[in-house]
mmCIF file of C-alpha atoms in Angstrom:
data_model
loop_
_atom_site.group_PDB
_atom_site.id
_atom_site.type_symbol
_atom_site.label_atom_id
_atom_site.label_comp_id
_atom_site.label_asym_id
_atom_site.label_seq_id
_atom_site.Cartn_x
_atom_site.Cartn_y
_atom_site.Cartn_z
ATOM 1 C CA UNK V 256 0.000 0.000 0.000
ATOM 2 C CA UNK V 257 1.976 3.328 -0.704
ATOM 3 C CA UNK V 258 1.025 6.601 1.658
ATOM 4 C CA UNK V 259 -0.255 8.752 -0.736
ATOM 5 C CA UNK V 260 -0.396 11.719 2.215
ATOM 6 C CA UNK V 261 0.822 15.647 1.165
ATOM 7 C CA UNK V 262 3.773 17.044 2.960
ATOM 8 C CA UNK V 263 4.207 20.825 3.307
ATOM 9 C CA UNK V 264 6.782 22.656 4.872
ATOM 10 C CA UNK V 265 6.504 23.220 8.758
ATOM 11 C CA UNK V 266 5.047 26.479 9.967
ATOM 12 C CA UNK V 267 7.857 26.087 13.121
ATOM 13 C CA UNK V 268 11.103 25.622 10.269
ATOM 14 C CA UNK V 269 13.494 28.417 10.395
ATOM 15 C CA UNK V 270 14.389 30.577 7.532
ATOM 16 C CA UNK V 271 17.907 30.175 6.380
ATOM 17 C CA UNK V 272 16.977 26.506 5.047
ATOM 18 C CA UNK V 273 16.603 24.346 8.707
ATOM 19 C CA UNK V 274 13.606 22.904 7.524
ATOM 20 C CA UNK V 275 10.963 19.827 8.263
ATOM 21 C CA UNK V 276 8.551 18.678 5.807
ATOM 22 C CA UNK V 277 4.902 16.967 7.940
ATOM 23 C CA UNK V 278 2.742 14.884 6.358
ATOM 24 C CA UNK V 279 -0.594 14.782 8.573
ATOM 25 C CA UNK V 280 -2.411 11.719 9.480
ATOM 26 C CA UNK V 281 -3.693 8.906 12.078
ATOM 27 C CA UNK V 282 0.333 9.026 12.358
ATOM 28 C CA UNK V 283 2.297 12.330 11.670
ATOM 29 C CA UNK V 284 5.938 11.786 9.452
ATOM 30 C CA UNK V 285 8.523 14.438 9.882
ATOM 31 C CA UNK V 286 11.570 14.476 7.625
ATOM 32 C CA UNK V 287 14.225 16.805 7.273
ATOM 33 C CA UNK V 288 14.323 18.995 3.777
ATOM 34 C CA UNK V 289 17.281 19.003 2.325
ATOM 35 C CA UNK V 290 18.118 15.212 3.210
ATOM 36 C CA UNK V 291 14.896 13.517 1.942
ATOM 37 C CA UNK V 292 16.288 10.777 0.797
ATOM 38 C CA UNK V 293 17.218 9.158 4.837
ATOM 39 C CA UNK V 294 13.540 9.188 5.058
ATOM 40 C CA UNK V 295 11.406 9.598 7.796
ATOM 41 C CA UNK V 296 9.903 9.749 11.599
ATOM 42 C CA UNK V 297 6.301 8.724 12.578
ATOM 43 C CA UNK V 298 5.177 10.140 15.228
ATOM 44 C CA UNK V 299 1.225 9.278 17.163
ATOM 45 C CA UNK V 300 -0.716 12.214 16.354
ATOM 46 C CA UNK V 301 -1.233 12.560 19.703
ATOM 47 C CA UNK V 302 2.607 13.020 20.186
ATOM 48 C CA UNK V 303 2.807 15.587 17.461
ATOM 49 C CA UNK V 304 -0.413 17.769 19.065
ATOM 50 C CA UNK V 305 1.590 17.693 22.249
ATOM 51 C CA UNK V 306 4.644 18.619 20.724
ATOM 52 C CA UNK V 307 2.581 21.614 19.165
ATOM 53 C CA UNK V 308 1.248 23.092 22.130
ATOM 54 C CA UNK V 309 4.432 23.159 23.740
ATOM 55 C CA UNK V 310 5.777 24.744 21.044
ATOM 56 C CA UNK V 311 3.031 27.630 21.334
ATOM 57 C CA UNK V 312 3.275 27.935 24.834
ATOM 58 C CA UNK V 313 7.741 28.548 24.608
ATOM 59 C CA UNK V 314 7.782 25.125 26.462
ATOM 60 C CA UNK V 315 11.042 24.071 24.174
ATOM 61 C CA UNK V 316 12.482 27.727 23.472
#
């Protein structure tokens, strides 16, 4: 079965090119931009909503 899911660029990547393509889902994958190719990360979604909010909140500033 191949994972026809969308990535898109993370709203959190920074600007000079330290960037992390998501692609949403019952599990969330997270890979690194410019090294595609070494694949991926799943994360639960649950993990990744988590993750979020601490994100919004300056938890890992």
């Amino acid at each position: 079965m191949t994972d026809t899911r969308e990535w898109h660029k993370s709203t959190y990547s920074a600007e000079k090119g330290s960037c992390v393509e998501v692609a949403e889902g019952a599990t969330v994958l997270v890979r690194d931009t410019q090294h595609r190719d070494l694949g991926h990360i799943a994360y639960p979604h649950q993990a990744w909503a988590v993750f979020l909010n601490d994100l919004r909140r300056g938890v890992h500033d």
